[in-house]
PDB file of C-alpha atoms in Angstrom:
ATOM      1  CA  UNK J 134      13.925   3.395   0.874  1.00 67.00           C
ATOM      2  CA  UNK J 135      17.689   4.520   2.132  1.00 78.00           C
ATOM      3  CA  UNK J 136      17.512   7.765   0.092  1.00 78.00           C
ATOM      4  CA  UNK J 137      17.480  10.879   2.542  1.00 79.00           C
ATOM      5  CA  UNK J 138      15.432  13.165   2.933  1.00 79.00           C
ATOM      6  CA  UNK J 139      15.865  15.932   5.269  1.00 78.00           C
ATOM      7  CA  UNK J 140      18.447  14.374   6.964  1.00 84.00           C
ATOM      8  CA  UNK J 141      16.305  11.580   7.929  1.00 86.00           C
ATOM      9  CA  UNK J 142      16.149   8.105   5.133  1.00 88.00           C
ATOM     10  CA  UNK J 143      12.595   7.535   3.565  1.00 88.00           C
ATOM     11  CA  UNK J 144      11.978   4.306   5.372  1.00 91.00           C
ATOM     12  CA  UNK J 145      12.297   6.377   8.832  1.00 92.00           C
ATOM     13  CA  UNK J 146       9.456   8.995   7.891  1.00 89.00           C
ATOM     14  CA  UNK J 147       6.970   6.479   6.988  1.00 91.00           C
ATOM     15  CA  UNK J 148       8.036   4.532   9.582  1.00 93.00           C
ATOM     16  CA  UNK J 149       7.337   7.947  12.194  1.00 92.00           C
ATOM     17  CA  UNK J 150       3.765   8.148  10.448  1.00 90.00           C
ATOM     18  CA  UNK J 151       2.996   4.185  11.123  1.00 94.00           C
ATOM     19  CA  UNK J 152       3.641   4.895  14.748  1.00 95.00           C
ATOM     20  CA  UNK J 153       1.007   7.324  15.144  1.00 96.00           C
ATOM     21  CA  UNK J 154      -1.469   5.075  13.764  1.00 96.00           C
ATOM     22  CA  UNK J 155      -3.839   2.664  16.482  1.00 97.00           C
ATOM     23  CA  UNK J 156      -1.562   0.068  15.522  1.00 97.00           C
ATOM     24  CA  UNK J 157      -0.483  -2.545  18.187  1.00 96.00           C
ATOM     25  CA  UNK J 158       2.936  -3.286  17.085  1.00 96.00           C
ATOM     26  CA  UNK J 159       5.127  -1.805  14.556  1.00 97.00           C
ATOM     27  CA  UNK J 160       7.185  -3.924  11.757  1.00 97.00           C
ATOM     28  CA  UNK J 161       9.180  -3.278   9.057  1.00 96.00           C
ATOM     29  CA  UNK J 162       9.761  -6.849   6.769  1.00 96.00           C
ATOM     30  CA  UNK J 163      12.765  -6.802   4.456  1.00 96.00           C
ATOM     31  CA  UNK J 164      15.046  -9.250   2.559  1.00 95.00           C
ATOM     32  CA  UNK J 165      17.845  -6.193   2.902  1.00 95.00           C
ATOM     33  CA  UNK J 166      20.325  -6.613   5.546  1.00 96.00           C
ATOM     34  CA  UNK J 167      21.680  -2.595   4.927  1.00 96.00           C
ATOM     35  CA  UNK J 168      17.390  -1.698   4.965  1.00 95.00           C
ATOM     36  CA  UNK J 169      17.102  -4.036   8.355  1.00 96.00           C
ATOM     37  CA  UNK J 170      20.858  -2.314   9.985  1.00 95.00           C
ATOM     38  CA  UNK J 171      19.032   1.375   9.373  1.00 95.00           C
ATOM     39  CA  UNK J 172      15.713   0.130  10.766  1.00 95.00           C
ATOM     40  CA  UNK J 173      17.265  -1.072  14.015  1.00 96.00           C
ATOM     41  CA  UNK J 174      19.414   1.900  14.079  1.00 96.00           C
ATOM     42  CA  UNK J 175      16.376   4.318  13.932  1.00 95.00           C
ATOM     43  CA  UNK J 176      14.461   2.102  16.708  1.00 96.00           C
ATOM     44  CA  UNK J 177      12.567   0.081  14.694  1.00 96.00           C
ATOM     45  CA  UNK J 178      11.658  -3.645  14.944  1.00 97.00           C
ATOM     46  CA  UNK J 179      12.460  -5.841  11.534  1.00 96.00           C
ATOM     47  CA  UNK J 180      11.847  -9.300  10.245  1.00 97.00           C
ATOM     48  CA  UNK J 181      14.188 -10.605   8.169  1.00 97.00           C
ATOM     49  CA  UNK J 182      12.651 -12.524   5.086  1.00 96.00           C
ATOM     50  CA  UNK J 183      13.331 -14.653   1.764  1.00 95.00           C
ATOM     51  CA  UNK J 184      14.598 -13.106  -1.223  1.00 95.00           C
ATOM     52  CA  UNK J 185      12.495 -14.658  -3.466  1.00 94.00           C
ATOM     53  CA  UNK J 186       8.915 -13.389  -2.921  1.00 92.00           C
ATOM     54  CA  UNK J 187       7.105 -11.634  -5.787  1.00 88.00           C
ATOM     55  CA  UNK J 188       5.460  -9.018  -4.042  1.00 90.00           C
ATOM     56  CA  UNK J 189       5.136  -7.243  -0.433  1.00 90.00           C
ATOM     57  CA  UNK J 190       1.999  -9.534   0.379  1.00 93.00           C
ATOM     58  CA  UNK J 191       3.678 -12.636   0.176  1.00 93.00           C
ATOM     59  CA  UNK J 192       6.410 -10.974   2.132  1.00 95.00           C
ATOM     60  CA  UNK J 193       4.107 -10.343   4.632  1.00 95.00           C
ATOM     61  CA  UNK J 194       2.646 -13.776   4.376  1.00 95.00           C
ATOM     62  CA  UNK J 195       5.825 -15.545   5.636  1.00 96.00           C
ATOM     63  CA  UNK J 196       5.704 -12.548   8.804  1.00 97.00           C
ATOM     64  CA  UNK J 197       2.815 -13.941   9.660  1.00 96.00           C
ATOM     65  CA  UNK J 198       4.120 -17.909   9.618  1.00 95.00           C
ATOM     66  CA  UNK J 199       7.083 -16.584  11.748  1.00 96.00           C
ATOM     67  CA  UNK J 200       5.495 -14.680  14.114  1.00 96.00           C
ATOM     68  CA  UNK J 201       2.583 -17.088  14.278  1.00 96.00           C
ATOM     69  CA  UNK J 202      -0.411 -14.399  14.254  1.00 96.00           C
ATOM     70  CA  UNK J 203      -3.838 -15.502  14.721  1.00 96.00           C
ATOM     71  CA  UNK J 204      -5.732 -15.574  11.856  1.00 96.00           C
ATOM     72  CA  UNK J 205      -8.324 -12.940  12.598  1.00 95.00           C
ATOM     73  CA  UNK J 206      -5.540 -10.643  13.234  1.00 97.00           C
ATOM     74  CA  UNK J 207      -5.767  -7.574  11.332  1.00 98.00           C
ATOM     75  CA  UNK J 208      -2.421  -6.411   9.403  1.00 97.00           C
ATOM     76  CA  UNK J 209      -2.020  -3.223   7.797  1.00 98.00           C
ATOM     77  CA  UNK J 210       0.413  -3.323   4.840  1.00 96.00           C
ATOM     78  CA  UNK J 211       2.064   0.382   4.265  1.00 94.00           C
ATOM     79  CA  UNK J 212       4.527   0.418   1.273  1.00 88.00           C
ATOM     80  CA  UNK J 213       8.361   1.662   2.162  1.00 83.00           C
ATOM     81  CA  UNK J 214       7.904   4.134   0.073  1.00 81.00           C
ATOM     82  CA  UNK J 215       4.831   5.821   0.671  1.00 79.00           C
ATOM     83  CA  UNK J 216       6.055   9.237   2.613  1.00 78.00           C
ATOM     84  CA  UNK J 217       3.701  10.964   4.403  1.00 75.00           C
ATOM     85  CA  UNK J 218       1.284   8.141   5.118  1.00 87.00           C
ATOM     86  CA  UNK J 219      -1.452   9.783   7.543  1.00 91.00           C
ATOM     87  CA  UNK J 220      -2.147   7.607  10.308  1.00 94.00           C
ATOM     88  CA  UNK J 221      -5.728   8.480  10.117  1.00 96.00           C
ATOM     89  CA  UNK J 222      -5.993   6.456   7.159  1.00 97.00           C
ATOM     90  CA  UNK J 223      -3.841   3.628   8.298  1.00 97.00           C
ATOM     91  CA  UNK J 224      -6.916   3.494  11.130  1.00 98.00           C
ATOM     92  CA  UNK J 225      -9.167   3.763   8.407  1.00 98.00           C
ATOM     93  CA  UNK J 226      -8.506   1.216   6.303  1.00 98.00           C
ATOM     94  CA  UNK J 227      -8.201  -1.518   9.636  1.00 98.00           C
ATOM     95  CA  UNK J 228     -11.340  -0.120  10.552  1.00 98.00           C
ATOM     96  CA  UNK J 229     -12.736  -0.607   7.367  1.00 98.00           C
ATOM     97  CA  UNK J 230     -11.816  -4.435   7.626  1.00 98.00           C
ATOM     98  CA  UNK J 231     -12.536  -4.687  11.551  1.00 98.00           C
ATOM     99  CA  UNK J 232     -16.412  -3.714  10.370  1.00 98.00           C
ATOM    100  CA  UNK J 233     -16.883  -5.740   7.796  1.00 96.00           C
ATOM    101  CA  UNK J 234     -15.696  -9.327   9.381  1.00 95.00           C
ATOM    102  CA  UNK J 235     -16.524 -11.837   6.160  1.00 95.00           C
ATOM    103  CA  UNK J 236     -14.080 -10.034   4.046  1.00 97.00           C
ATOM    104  CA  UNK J 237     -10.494 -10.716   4.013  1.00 97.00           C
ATOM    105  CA  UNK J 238      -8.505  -7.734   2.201  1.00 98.00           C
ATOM    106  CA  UNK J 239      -9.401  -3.173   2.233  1.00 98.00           C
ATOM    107  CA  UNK J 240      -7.581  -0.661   0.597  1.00 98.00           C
ATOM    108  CA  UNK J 241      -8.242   3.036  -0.140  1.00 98.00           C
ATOM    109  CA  UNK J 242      -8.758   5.471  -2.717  1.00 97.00           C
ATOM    110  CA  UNK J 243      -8.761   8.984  -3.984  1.00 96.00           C
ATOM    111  CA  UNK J 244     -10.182  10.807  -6.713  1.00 95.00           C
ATOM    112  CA  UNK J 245      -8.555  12.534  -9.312  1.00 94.00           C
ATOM    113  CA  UNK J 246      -8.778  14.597 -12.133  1.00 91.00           C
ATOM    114  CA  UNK J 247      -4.928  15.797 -13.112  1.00 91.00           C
ATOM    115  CA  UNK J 248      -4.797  14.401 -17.084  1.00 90.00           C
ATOM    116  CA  UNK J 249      -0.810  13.801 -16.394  1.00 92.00           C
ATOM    117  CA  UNK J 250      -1.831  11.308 -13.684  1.00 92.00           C
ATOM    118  CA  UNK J 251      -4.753   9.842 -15.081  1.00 93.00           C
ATOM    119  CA  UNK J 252      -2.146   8.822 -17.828  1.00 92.00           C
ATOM    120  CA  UNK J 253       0.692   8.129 -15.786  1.00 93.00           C
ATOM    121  CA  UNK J 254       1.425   4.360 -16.013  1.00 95.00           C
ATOM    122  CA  UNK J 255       2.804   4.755 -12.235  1.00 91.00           C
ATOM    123  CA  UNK J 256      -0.047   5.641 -10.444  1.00 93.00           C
ATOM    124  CA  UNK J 257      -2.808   3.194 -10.297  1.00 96.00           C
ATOM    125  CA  UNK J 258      -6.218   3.588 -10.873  1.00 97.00           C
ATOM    126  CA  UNK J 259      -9.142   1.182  -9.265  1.00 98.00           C
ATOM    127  CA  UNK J 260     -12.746   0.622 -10.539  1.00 97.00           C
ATOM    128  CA  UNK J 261     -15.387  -0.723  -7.615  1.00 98.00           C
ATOM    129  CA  UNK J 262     -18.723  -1.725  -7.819  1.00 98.00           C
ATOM    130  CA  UNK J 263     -21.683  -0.445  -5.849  1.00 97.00           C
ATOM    131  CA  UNK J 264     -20.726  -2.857  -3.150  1.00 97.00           C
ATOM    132  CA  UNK J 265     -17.346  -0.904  -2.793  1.00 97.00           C
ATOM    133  CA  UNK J 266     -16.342  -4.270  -4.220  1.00 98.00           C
ATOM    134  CA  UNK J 267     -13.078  -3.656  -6.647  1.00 98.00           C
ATOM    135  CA  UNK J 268     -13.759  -4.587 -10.157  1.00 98.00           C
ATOM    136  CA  UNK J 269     -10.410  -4.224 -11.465  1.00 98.00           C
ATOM    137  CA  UNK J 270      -6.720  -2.486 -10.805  1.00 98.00           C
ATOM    138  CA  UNK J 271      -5.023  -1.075 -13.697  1.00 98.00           C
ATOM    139  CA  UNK J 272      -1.515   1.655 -14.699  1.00 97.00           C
ATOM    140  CA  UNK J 273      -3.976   2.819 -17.564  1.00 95.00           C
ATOM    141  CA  UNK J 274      -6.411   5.368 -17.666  1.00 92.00           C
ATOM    142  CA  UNK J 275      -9.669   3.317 -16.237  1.00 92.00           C
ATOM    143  CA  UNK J 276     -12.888   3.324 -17.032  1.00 90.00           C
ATOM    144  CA  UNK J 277     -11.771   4.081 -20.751  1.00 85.00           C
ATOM    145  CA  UNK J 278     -14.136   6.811 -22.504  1.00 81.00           C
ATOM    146  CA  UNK J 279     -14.202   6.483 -25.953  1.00 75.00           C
ATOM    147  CA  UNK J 280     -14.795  10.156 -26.686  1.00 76.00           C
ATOM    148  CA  UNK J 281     -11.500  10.897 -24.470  1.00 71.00           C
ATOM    149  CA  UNK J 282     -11.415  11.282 -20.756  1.00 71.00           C
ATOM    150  CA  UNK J 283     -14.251   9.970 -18.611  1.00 67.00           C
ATOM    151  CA  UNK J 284     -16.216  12.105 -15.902  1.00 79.00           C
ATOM    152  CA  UNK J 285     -14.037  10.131 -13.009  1.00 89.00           C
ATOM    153  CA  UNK J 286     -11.091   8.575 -12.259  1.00 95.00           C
ATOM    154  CA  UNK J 287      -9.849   6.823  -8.376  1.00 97.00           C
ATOM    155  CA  UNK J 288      -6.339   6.524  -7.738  1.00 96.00           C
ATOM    156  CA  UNK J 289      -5.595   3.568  -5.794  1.00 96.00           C
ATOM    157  CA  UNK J 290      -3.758   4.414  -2.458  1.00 94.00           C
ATOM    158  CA  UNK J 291      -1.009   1.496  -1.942  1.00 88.00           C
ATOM    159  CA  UNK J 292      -2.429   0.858   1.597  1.00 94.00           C
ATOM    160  CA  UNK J 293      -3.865  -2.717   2.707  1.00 97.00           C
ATOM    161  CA  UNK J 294      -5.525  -4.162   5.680  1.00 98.00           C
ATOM    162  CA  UNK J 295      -5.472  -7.686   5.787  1.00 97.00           C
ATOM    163  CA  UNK J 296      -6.660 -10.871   7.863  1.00 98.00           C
ATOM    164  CA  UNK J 297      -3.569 -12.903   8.521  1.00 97.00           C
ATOM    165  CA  UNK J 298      -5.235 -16.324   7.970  1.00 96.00           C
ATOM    166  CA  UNK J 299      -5.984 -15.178   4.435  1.00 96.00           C
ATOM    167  CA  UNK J 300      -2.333 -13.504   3.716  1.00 95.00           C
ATOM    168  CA  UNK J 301      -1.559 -17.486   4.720  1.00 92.00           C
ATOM    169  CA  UNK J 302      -3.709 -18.525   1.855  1.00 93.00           C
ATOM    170  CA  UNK J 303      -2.840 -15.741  -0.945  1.00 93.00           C
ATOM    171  CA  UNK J 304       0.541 -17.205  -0.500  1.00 88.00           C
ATOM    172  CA  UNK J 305      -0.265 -20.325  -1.756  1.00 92.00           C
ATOM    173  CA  UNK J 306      -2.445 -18.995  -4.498  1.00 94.00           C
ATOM    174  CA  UNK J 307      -0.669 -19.008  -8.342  1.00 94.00           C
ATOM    175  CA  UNK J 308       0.235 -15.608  -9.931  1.00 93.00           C
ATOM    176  CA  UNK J 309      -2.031 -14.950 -12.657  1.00 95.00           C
ATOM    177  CA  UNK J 310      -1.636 -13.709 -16.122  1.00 96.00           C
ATOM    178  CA  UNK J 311      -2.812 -10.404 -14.633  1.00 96.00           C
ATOM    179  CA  UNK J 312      -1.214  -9.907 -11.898  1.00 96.00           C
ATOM    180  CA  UNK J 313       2.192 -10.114 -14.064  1.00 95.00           C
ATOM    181  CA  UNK J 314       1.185  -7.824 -17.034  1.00 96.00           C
ATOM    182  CA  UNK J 315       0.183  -5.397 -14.708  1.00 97.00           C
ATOM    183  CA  UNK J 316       3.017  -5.698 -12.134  1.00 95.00           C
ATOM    184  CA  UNK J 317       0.134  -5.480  -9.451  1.00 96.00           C
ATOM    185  CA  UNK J 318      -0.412  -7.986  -6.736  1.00 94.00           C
ATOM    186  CA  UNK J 319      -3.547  -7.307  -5.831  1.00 96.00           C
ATOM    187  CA  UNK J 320      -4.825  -8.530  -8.918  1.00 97.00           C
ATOM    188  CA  UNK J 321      -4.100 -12.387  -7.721  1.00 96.00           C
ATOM    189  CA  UNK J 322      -6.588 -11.910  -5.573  1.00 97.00           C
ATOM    190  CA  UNK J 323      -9.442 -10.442  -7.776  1.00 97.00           C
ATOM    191  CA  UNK J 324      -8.434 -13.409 -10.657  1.00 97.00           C
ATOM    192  CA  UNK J 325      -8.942 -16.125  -7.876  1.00 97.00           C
ATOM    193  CA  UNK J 326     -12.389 -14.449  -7.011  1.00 97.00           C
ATOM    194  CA  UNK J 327     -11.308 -12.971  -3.674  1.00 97.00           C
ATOM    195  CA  UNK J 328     -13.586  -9.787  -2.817  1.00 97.00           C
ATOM    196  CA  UNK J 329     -11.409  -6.879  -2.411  1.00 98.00           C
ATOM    197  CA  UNK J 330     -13.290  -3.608  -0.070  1.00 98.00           C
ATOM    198  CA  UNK J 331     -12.392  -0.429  -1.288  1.00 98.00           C
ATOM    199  CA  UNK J 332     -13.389   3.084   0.456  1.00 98.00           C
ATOM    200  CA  UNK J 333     -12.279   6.684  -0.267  1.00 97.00           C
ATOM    201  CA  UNK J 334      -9.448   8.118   1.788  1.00 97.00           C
ATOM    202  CA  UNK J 335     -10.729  10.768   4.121  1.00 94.00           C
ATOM    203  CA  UNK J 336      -7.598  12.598   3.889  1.00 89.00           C
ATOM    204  CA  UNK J 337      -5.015  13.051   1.392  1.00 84.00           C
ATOM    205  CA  UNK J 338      -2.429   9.986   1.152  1.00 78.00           C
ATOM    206  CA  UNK J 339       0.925  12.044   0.923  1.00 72.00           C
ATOM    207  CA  UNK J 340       3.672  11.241  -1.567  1.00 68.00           C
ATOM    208  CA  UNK J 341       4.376   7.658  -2.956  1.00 70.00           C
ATOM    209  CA  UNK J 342       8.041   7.961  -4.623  1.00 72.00           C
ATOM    210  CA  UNK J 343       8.286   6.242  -7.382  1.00 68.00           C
ATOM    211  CA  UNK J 344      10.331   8.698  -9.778  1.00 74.00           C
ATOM    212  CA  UNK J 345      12.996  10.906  -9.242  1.00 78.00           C
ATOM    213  CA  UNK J 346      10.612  13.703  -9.892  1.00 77.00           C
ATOM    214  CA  UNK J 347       8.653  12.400  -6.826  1.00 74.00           C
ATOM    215  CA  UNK J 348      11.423  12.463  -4.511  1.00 74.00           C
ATOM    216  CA  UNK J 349      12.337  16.212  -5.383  1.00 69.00           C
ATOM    217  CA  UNK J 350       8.953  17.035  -4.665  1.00 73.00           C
ATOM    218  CA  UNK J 351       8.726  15.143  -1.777  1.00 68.00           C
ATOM    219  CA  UNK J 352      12.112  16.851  -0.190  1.00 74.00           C
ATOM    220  CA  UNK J 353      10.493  20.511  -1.077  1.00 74.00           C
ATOM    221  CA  UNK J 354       7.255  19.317   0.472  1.00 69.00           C
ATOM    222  CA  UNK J 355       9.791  18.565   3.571  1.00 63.00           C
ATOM    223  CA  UNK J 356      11.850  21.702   3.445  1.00 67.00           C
ATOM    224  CA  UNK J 357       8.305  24.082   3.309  1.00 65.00           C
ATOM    225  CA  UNK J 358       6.763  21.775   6.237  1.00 62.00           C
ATOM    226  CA  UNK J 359      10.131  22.944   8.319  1.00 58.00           C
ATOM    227  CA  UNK J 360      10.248  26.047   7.518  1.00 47.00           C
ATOM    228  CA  UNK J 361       9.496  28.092  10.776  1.00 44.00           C
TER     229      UNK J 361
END
């Protein structure tokens, strides 16, 4: 989240694109003193956390103890490393959740049709129902087509709104089988029977950098975006 790019560390773009969201307030959550020093630094408030959570959700889980947020409060999760974030659909996914008050966790998706990411164990794909109800999360190709690639594919966007009374409860809820194979914490939720809304992005989620080949591409992307 440190690594630079165009002068500026990754943490501090995505951190520009939460602040043009609808959002009321602004955190960044870390168990890194050197991430929390360059967050302050750049103007940004941080909560300090344990070391030993799992995932970012229980992370976020113990922000909302400290900070003692009502439990209707909605809480958009944005991954550190998700560059290029649109605020339209960090207001789309809390809307999303706003509208739809006997649920408890939204996310987004895209669709896709590149074979290399289909098959790329790094980006995610989600299956929903025709609720918009996820069915399951997985780093394999999903649905599987027997005959070879099937008609349509969603890549899940790593983008959360949440109620803080339930991000109280998922912390006290025991990983599952699943949720370790797959290295996926939203899976928890789906094992324990917790309804998960999903919606397509209306806009294209920018870069997620997992890979060194993402964060070359995401610099270029930078560089051409400059460019005058």
């Amino acid at each position: 989240m440190l690594l630079d790019i165009g002068g500026k560390p990754l943490l501090q773009h995505v951190y520009i694109a939460a602040c043009k969201s609808n959002a009321d307030q602004i955190l960044i959550a870390t168990d890194d003193q050197q991430i929390c020093n360059t967050a302050k630094a750049f103007g940004a408030e941080c909560v300090m956390t344990s070391v030993a959570h799992t995932s970012g959700t229980d992370r976020l889980a113990e922000v909302v103890e400290k900070l003692g947020f009502p439990d209707e409060t909605v809480i958009v999760n944005v991954q550190g490393d998700e560059m290029g974030m649109p605020a339209e659909l960090i207001n789309q996914v809390a809307t999303l959740l706003i509208n739809c008050p006997a649920e408890k966790i939204a996310t987004l998706c895209e669709e896709m049709s590149d074979e290399g990411e289909i098959n790329n164990p790094n980006v995610v794909k989600v299956i929903f129902n025709k609720n918009n109800a996820a069915i399951y999360f997985s780093r394999l190709p999903v649905p599987w087509h027997k005959q070879g690639l099937a008609q349509q594919y969603f890549r899940h966007i790593g983008l959360y709104a949440y109620r803080a009374g339930f991000l109280k409860e998922y912390s006290q809820l025991p990983r599952c089988e699943l949720e370790q194979r797959e290295s996926l914490e939203q899976l928890r939720a789906l094992y324990h029977g917790i309804n998960i809304l999903v919606e397509e992005a209306r806009s294209s989620s920018g870069i997620g950098i997992d890979t060194e080949d993402d964060l070359n591409r995401a610099r270029q992307q930078y560089k051409s975006i400059k460019k005058p």
